[in-house]
mmCIF file of N, CA and C in Angstrom:
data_model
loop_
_atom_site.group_PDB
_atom_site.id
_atom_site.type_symbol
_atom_site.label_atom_id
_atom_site.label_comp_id
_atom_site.label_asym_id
_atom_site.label_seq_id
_atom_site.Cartn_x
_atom_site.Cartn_y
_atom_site.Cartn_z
ATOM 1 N N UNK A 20 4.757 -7.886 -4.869
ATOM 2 C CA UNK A 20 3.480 -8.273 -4.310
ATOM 3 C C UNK A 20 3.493 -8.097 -2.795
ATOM 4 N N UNK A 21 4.794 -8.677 -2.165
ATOM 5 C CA UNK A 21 4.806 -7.734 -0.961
ATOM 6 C C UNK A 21 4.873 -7.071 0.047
ATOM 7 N N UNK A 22 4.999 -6.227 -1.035
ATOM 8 C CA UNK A 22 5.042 -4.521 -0.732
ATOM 9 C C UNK A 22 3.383 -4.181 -0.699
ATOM 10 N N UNK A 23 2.858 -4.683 -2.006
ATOM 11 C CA UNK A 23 1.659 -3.782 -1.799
ATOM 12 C C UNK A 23 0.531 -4.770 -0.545
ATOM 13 N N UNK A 24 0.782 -5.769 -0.605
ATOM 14 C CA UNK A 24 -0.444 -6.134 0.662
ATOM 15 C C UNK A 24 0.911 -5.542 1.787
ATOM 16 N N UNK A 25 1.414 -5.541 2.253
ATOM 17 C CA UNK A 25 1.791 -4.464 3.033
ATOM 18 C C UNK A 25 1.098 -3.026 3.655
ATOM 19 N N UNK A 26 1.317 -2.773 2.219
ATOM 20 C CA UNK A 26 0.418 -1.274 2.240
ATOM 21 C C UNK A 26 -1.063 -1.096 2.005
ATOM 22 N N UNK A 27 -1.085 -2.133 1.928
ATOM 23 C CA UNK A 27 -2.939 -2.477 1.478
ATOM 24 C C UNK A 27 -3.103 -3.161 3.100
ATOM 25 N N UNK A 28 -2.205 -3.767 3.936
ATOM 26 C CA UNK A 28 -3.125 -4.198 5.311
ATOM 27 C C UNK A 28 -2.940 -2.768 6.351
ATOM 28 N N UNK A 29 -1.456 -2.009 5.763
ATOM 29 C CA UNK A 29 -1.466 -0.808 6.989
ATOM 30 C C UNK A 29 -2.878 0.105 6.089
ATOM 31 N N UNK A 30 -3.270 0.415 5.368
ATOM 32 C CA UNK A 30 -4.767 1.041 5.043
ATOM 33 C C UNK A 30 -5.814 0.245 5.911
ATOM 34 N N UNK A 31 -5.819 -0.952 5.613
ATOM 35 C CA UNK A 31 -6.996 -1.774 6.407
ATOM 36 C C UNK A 31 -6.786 -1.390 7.794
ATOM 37 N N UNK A 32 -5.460 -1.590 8.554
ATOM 38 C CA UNK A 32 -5.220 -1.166 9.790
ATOM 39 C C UNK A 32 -5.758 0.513 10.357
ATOM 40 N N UNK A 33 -5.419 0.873 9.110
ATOM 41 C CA UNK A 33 -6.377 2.792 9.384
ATOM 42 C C UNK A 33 -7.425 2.839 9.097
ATOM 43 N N UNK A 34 -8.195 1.762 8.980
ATOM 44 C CA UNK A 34 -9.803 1.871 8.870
ATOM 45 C C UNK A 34 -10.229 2.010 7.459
ATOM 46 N N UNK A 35 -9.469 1.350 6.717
ATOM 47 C CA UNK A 35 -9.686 2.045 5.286
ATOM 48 C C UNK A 35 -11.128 0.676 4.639
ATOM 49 N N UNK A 36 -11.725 1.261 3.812
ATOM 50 C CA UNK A 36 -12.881 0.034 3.744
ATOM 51 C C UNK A 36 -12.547 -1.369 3.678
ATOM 52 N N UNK A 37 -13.063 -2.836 4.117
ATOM 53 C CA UNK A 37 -12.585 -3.581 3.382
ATOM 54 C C UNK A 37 -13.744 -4.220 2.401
ATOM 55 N N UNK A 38 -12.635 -4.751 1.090
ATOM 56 C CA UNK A 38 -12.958 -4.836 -0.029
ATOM 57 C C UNK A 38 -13.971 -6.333 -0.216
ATOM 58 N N UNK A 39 -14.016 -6.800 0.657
ATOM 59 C CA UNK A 39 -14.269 -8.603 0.341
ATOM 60 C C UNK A 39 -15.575 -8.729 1.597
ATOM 61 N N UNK A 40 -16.475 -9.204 1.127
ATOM 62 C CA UNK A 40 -17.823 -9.390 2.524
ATOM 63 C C UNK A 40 -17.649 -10.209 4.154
ATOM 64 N N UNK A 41 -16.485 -11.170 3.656
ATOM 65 C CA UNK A 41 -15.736 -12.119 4.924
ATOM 66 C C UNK A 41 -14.813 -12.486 4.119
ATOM 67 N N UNK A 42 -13.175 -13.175 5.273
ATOM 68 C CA UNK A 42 -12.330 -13.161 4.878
ATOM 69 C C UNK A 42 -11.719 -14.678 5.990
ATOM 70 N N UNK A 43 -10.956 -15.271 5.018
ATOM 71 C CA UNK A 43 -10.160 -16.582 6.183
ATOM 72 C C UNK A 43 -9.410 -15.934 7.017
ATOM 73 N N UNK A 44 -8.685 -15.059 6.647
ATOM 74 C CA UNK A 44 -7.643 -14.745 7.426
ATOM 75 C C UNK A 44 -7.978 -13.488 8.696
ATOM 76 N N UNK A 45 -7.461 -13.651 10.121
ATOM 77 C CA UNK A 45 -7.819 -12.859 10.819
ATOM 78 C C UNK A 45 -6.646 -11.586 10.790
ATOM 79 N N UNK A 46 -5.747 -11.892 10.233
ATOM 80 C CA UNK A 46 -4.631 -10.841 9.730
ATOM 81 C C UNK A 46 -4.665 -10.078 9.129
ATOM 82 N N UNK A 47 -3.878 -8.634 9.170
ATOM 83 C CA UNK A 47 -4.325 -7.480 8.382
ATOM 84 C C UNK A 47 -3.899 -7.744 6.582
ATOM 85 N N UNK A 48 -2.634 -8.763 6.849
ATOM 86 C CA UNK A 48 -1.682 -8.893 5.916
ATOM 87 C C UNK A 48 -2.395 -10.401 5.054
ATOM 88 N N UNK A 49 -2.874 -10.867 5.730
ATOM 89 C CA UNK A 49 -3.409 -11.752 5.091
ATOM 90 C C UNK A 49 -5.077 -11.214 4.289
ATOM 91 N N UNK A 50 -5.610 -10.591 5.109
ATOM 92 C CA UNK A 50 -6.957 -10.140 4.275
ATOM 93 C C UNK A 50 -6.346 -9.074 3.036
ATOM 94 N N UNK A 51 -5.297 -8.852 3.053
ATOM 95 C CA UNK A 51 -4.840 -7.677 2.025
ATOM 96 C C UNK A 51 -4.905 -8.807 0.922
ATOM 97 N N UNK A 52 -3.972 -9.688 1.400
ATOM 98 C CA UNK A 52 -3.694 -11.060 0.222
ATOM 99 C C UNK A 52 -4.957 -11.487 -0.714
ATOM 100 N N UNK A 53 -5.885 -11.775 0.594
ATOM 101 C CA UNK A 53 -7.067 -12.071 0.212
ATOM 102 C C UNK A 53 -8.071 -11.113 -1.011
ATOM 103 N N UNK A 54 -7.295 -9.805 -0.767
ATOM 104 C CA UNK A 54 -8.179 -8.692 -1.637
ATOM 105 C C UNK A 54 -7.314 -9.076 -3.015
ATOM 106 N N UNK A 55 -5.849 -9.372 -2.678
ATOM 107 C CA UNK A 55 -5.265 -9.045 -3.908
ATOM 108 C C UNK A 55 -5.548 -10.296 -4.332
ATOM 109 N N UNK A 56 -5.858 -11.506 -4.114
ATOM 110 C CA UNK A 56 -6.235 -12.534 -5.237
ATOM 111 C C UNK A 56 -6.901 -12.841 -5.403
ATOM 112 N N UNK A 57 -8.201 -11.807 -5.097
ATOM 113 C CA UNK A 57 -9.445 -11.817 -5.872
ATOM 114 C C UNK A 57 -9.603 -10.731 -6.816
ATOM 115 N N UNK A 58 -8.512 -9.825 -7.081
ATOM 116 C CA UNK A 58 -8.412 -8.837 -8.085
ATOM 117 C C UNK A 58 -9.055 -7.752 -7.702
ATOM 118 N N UNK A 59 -9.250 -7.363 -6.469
ATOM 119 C CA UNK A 59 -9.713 -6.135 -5.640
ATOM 120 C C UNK A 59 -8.503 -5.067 -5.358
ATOM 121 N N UNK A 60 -7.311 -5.122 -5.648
ATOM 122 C CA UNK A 60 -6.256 -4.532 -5.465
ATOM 123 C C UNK A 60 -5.511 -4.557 -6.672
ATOM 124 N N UNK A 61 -4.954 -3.273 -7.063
ATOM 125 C CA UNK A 61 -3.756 -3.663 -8.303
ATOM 126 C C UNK A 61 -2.741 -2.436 -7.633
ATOM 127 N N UNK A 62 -1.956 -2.499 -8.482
ATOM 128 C CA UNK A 62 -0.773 -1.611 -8.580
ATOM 129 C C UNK A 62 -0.978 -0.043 -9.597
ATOM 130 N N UNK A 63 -0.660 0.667 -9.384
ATOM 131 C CA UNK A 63 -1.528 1.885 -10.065
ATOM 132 C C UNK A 63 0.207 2.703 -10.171
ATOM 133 N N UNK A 64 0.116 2.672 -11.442
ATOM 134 C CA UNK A 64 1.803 3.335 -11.939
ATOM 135 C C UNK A 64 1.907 4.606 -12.020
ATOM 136 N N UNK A 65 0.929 5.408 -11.440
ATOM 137 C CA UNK A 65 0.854 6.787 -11.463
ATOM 138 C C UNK A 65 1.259 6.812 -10.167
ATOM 139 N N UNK A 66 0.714 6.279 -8.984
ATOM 140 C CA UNK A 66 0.832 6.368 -7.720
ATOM 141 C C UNK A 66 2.050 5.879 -7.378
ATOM 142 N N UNK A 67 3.190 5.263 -7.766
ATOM 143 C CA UNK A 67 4.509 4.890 -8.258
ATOM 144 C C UNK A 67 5.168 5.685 -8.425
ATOM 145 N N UNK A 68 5.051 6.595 -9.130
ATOM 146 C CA UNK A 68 6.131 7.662 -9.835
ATOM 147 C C UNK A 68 6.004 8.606 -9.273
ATOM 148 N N UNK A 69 4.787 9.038 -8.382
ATOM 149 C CA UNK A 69 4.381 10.324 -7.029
ATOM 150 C C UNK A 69 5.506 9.958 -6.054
ATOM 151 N N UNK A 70 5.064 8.135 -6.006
ATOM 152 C CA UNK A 70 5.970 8.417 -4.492
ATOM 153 C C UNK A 70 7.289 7.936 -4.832
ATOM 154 N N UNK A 71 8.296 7.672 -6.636
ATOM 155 C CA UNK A 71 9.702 8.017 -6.521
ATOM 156 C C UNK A 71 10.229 9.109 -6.449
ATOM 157 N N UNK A 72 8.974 10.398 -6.895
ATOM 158 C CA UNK A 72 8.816 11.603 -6.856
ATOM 159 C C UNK A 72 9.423 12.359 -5.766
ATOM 160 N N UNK A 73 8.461 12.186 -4.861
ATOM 161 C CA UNK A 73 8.051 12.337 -3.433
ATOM 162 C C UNK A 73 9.791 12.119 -2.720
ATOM 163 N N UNK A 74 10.356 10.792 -2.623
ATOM 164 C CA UNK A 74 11.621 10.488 -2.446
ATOM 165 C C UNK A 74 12.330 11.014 -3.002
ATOM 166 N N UNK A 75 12.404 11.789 -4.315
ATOM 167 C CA UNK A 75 13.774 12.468 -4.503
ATOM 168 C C UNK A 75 13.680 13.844 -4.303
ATOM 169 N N UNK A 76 12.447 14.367 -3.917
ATOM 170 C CA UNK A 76 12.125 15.713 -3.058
ATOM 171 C C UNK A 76 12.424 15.565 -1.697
ATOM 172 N N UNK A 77 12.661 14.535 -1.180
ATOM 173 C CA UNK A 77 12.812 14.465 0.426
ATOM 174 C C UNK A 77 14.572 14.454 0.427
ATOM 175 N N UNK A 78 14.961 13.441 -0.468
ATOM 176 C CA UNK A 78 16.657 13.699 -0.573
ATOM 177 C C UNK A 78 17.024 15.072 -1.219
ATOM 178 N N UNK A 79 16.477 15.730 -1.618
ATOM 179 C CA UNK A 79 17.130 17.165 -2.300
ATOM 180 C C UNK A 79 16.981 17.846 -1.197
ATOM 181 N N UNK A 80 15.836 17.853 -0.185
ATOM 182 C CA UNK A 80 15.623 19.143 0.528
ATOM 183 C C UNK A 80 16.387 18.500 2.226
ATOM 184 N N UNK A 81 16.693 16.897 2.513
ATOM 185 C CA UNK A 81 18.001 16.718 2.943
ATOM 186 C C UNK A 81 19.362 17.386 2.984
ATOM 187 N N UNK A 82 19.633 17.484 1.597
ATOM 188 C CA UNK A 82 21.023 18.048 1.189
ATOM 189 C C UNK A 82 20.796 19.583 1.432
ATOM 190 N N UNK A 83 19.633 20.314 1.053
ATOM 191 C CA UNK A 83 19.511 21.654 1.527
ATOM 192 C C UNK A 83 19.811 22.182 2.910
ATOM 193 N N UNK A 84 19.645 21.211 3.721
ATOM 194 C CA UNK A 84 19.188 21.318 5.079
ATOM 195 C C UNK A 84 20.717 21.468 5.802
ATOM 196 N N UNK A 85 21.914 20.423 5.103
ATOM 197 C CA UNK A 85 23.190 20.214 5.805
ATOM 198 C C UNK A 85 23.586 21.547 5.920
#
C-alpha cells in the first residue's frame, strides 16, 4: 500500500488529475491515501508484470554493456 500512494502522490506531483473534489490532507502522499481509501486507486497486475518486465530488461542490457 505504500508503494502505490507513493506512486500515486509522485503522479499527483506531475500534474496528473486529482481524483477526489477536496481533500484533508495538504500532502501529496496523503491525498494519494485519501484517493486510495475511497477506492479511486487500485493496483492493476498487468502494470506489475510491465514493470518486473521492464527490470529484467534493464539488468540484461547492464550485463551487455560490461
Amino acid at each position: 500500500m505504500a508503494v502505490l500512494a507513493s506512486k500515486r502522490a509522485h503522479e499527483i506531483e506531475a500534474g496528473d488529475i486529482k481524483m477526489l473534489s477536496e481533500y484533508k490532507s495538504p500532502k501529496t502522499v496523503g491525498m494519494a491515501m485519501e484517493e486510495i481509501a475511497a477506492g479511486n486507486v487500485i493496483i492493476d497486475p498487468d502494470s506489475l508484470m510491465l514493470e518486473k518486465d521492464a527490470e529484467k530488461m534493464d539488468k540484461l542490457a547492464q550485463k551487455d554493456g560490461e
